[in-house]
Coordinates of C-alpha atoms and ligand atoms in Angstrom, one line a residue:
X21 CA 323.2 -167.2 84.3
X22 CA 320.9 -166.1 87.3
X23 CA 319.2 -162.8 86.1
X24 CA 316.5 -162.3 88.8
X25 CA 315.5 -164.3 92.0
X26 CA 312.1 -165.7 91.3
X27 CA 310.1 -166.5 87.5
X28 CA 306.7 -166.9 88.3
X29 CA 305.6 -170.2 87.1
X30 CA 302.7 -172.0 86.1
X31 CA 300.8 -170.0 88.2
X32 CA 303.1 -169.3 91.0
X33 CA 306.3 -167.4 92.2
X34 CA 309.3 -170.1 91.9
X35 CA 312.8 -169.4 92.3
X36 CA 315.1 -169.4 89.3
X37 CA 317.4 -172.0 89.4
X38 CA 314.0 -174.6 90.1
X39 CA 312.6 -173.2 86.9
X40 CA 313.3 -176.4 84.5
X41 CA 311.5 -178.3 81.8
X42 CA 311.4 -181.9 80.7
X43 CA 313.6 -182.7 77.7
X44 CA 310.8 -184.9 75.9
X45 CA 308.5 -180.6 76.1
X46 CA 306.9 -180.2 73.1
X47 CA 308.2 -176.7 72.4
X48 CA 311.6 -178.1 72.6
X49 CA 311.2 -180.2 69.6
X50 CA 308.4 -178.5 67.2
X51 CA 308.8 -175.0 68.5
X52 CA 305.6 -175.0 70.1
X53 CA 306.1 -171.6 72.1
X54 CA 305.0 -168.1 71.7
X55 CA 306.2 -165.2 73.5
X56 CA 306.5 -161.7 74.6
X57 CA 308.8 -159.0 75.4
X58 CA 307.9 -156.1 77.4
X59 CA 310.0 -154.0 78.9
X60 CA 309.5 -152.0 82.6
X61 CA 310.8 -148.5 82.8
X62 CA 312.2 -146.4 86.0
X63 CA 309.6 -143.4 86.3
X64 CA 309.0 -140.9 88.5
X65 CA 305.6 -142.3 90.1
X66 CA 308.1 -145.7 90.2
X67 CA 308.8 -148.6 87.9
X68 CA 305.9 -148.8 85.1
X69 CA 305.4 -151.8 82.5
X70 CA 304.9 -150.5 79.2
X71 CA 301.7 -151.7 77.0
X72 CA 301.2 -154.5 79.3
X73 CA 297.9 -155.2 78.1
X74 CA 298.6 -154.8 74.5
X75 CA 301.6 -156.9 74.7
X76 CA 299.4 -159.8 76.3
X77 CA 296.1 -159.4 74.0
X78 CA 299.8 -160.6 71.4
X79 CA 300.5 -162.9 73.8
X80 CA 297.0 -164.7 73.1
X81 CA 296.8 -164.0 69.4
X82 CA 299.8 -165.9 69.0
X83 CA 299.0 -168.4 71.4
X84 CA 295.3 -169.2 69.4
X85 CA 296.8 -169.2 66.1
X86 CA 299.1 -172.3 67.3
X87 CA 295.9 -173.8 69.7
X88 CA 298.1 -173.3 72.8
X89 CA 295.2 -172.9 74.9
X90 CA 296.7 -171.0 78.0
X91 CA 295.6 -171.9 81.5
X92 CA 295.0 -168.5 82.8
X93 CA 292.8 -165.7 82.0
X94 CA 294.1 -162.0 80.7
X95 CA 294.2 -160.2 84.5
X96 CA 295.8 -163.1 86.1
X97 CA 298.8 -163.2 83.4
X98 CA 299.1 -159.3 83.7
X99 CA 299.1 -160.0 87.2
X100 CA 301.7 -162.0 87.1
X101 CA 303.9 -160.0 85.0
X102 CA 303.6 -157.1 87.6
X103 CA 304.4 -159.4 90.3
X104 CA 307.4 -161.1 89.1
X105 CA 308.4 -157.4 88.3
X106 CA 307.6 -156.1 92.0
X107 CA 308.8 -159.4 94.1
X108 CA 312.5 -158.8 91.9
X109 CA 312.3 -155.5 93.2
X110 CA 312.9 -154.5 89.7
X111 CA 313.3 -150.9 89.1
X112 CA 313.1 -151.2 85.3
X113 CA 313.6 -154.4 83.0
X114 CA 312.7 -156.9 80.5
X115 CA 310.0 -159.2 80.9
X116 CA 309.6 -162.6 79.1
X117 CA 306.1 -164.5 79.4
X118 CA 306.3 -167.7 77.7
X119 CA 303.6 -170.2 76.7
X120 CA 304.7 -173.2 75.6
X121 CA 303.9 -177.1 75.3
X122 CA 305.2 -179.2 77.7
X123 CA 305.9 -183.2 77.7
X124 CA 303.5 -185.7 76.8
X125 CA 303.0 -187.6 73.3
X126 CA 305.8 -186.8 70.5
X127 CA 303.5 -186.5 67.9
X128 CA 303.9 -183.0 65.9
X129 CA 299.8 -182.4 66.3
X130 CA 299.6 -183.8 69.6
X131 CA 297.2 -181.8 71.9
X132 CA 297.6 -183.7 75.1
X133 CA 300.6 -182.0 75.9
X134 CA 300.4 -179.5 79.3
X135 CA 300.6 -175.9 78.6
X136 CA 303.4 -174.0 80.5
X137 CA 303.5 -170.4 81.1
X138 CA 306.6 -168.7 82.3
X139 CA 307.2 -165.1 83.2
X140 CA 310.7 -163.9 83.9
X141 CA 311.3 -160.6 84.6
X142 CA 315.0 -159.5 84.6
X143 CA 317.4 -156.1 84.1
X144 CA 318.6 -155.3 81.4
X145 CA 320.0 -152.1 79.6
X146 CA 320.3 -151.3 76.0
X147 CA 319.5 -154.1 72.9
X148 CA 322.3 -153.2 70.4
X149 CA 325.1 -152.0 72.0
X150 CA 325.8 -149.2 74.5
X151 CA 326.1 -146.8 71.9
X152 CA 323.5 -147.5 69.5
X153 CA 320.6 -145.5 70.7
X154 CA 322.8 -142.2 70.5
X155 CA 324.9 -142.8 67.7
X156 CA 323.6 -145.4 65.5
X157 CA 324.0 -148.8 64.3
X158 CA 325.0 -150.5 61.1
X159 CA 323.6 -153.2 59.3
X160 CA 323.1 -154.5 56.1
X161 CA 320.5 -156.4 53.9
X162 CA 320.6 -160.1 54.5
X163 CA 320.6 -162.6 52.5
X164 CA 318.0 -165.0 54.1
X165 CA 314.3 -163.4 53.4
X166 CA 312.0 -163.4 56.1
X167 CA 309.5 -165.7 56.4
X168 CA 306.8 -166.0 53.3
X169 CA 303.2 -164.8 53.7
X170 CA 301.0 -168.3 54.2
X171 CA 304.6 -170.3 55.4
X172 CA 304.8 -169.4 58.9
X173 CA 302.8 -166.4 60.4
X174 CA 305.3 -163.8 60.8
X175 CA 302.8 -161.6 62.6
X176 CA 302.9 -164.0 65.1
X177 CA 305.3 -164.1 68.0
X178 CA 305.9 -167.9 68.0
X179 CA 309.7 -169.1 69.3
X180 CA 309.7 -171.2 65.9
X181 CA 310.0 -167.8 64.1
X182 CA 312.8 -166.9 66.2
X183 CA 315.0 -169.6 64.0
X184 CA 314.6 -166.7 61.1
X185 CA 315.9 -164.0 63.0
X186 CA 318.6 -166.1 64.1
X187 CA 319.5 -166.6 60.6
X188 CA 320.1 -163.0 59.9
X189 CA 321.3 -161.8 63.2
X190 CA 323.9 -164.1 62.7
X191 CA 325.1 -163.5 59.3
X192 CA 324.8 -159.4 60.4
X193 CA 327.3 -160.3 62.9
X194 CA 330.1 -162.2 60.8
X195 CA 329.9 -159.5 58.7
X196 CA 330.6 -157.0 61.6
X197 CA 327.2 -155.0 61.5
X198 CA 325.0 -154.8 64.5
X199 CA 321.8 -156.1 62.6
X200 CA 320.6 -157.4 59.7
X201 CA 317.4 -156.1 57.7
X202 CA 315.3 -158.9 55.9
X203 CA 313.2 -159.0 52.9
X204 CA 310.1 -160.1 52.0
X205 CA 310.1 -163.3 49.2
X206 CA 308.8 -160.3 47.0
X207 CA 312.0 -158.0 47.3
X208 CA 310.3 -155.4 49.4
X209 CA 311.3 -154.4 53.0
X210 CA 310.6 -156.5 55.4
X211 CA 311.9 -155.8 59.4
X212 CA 315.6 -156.3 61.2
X213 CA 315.6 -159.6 62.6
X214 CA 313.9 -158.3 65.9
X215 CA 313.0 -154.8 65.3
X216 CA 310.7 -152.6 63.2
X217 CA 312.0 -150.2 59.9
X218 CA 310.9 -146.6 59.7
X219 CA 312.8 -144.7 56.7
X220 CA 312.4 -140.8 56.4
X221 CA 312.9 -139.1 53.0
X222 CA 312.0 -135.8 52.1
X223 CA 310.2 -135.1 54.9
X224 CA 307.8 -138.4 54.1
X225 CA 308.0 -141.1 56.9
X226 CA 307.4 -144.5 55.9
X227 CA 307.3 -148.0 56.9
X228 CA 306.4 -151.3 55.9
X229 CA 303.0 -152.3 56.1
X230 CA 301.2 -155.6 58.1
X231 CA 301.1 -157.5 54.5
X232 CA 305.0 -157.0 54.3
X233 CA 305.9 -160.5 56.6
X234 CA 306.6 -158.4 59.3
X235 CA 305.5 -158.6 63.2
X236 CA 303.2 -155.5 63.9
X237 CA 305.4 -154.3 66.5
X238 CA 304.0 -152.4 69.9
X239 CA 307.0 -150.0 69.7
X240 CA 306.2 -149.0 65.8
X241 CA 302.5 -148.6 66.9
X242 CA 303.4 -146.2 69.9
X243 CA 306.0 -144.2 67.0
X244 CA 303.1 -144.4 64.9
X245 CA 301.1 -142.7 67.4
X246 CA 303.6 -140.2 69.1
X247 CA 304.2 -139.1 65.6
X248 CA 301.0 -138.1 64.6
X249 CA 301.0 -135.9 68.1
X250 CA 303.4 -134.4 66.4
X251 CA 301.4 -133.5 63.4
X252 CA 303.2 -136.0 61.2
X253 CA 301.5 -138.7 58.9
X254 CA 303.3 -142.3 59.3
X255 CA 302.8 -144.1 55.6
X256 CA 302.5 -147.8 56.0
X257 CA 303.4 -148.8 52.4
X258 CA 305.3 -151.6 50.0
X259 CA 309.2 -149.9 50.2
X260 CA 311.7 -151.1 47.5
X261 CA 315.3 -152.3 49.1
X262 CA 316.6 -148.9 47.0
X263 CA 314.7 -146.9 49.9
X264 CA 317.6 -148.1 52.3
X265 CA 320.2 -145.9 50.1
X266 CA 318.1 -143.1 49.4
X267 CA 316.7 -142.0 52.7
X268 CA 317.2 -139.1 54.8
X269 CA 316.9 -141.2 57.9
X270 CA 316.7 -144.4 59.4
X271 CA 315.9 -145.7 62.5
X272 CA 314.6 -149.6 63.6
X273 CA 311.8 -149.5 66.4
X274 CA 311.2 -152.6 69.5
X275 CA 310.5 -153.6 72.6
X276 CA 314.5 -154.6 73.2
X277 CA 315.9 -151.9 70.4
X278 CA 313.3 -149.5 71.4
X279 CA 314.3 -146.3 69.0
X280 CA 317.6 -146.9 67.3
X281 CA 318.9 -145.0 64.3
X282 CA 320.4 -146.6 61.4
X283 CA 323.9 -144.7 60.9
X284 CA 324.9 -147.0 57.5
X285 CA 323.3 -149.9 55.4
X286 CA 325.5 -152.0 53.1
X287 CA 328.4 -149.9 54.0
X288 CA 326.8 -146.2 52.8
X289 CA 326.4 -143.6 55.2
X290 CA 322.3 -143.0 55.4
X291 CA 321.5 -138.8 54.8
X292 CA 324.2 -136.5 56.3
X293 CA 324.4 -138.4 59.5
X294 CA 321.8 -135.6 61.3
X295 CA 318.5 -137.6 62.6
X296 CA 316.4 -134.5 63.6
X297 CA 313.0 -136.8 62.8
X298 CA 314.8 -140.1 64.7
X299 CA 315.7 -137.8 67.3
X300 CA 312.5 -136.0 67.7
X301 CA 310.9 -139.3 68.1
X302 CA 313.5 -140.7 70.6
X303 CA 312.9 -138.0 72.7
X304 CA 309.0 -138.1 72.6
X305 CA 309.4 -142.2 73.2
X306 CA 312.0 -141.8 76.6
X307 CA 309.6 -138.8 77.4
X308 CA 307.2 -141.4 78.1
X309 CA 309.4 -143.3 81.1
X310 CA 310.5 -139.5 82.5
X311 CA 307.8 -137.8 82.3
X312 CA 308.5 -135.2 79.3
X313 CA 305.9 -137.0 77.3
X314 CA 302.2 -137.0 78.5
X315 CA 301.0 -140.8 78.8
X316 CA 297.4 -139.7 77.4
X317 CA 296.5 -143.5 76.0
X318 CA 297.0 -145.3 79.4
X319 CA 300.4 -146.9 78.4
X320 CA 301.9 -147.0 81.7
X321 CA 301.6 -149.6 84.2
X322 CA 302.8 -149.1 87.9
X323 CA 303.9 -152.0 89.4
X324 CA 303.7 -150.5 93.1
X325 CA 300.5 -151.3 94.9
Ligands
PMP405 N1 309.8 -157.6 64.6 C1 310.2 -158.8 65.2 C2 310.6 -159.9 64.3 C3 310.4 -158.8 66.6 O1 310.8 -159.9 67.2 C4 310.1 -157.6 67.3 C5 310.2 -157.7 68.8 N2 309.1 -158.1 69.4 C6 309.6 -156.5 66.6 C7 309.5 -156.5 65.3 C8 309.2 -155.3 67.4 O2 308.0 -155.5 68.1 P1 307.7 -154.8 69.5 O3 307.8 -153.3 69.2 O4 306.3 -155.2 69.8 O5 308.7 -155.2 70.5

């Protein structure tokens, strides 16, 4: 179960295994956590966080929505993500900051609870399978819809979301499909249970927009951008389930998944099987980490002193 050496730890580097919580924690019985995911990559100049900052500005805009008022300010958290990084000896990885309340009163409003923030930092390779970043994944449409505008925020990275995702990732894999791809209550597109949807038809790159219960993901936002250095125009519109069976090409964008093409949906094969778009972007996205791709916005964060 050990996956790194130390977490830092409300405020400190602890070891692993002394990383525990109370049973009677707030998060563990309302879902009172939000959460990151970032991953570090191997570059030539060393190991690099990517989007740090951006992925902790999410970090407090979750955190605010839900009043979980965390105990350290923006440089110390990036801070500590680079050391728990460094101190692993990490050459690339995931990291995990969570915020979360800790034990006090039961009550379901209860503010007196402490605040918790963990950061674990930790390998680990590719999201949906060893193969699905060259060759593609299935999935299908699920039958549980994301969660409703106005229910719970789904643009908010709260663990209490998580139980949706669960819903679909699971029913996506006892039906044998890598990943499921939710709705919105309205019929329209939604996201895959932890992953952006970009579908390419006729030339014409699309994907749902903020309104569409979906989490504005850091990884769509960079495709966005490394896109339009390519002289394309992303369109961030409403897209009917019947886009999944008509489109050219396919591919699910994240932090874990990073850029995965989608090789069928519902059991049809998606285009011709050729991803020259999907593939175009993969290689401008990994070009980041080896150095193909020209960090221009500042994405990169060296973790070496
Ligand atoms: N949607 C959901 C529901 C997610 O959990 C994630 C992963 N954080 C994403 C989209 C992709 O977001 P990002 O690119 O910021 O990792």
């Amino acid at each position: 179960m050990k996956k790194a050496d130390y977490i830092w730890m409300d405020g400190e580097l602890r070891r692993w295994e002394d990383c525990t919580v109370h049973v009677m924690s707030h998060a563990l019985h309302y879902g009172s956590s939000v959460f990151e995911g970032i991953r570090a990559y191997d570059t030539p100049d060393g190991p690099a966080i990517f989007r740090l900052e951006d992925h902790i500005k999410r970090l407090y805009r979750s955190a605010r929505m839900y009043r979980i008022e965390i105990p350290y300010d923006f440089e110390t958290v990036c801070a500590a993500c680079i050391e728990a990084v460094r101190e692993n000896k990490l050459t690339s990885g995931y990291i995990r900051p969570l915020a979360f309340r800790g034990a006090g009163s039961v009550g379901v409003t209860a503010r007196d609870t402490p605040i918790h923030l963990m950061i674990a930092a930790f390998p680990w390779g590719t999201y949906l399978g060893e193969d699905a970043l060259k060759n593609g994944v299935d999935v299908a449409v699920s039958s549980w819809n994301r969660l409703a505008p106005n229910t719970i925020p789904p643009g908010m990275k709260a663990g209490g979301n998580y139980l949706s995702s669960m819903l679909i990732g699971y029913e996506a894999k006892d039906r044998g499909v890598a990943e499921g791809i939710g709705l919105g209550r309205d019929g329209l597109l939604s996201e895959g249970s932890g992953e952006n949807l970009f579908l390419i038809e006729d030339g014409v790159i699309r994907t749902p927009p903020g309104a569409a219960s979906i989490l504005k993901g850091i990884t769509r936002d960079t495709v966005i951008k490394l896109l339009a250095d390519m002289g394309h125009d992303v369109q961030e519109q409403p897209l009917p389930r019947e886009a999944l069976y008509t489109a050219d090409e396919i591919f699910f964008t994240g932090t874990a998944a990073e850029v995965t093409p989608v090789k069928k949906v519902d059991g049809l094969d998606v285009g011709n099987g050729d991803y020259p778009v999907t593939r175009s972007v993969q290689d401008a996205f990994f070009g980041l980490f080896s150095g193909q791709t020209k960090d221009t916005r500042g994405w990169l964060r060296h973790v070496q002193e």
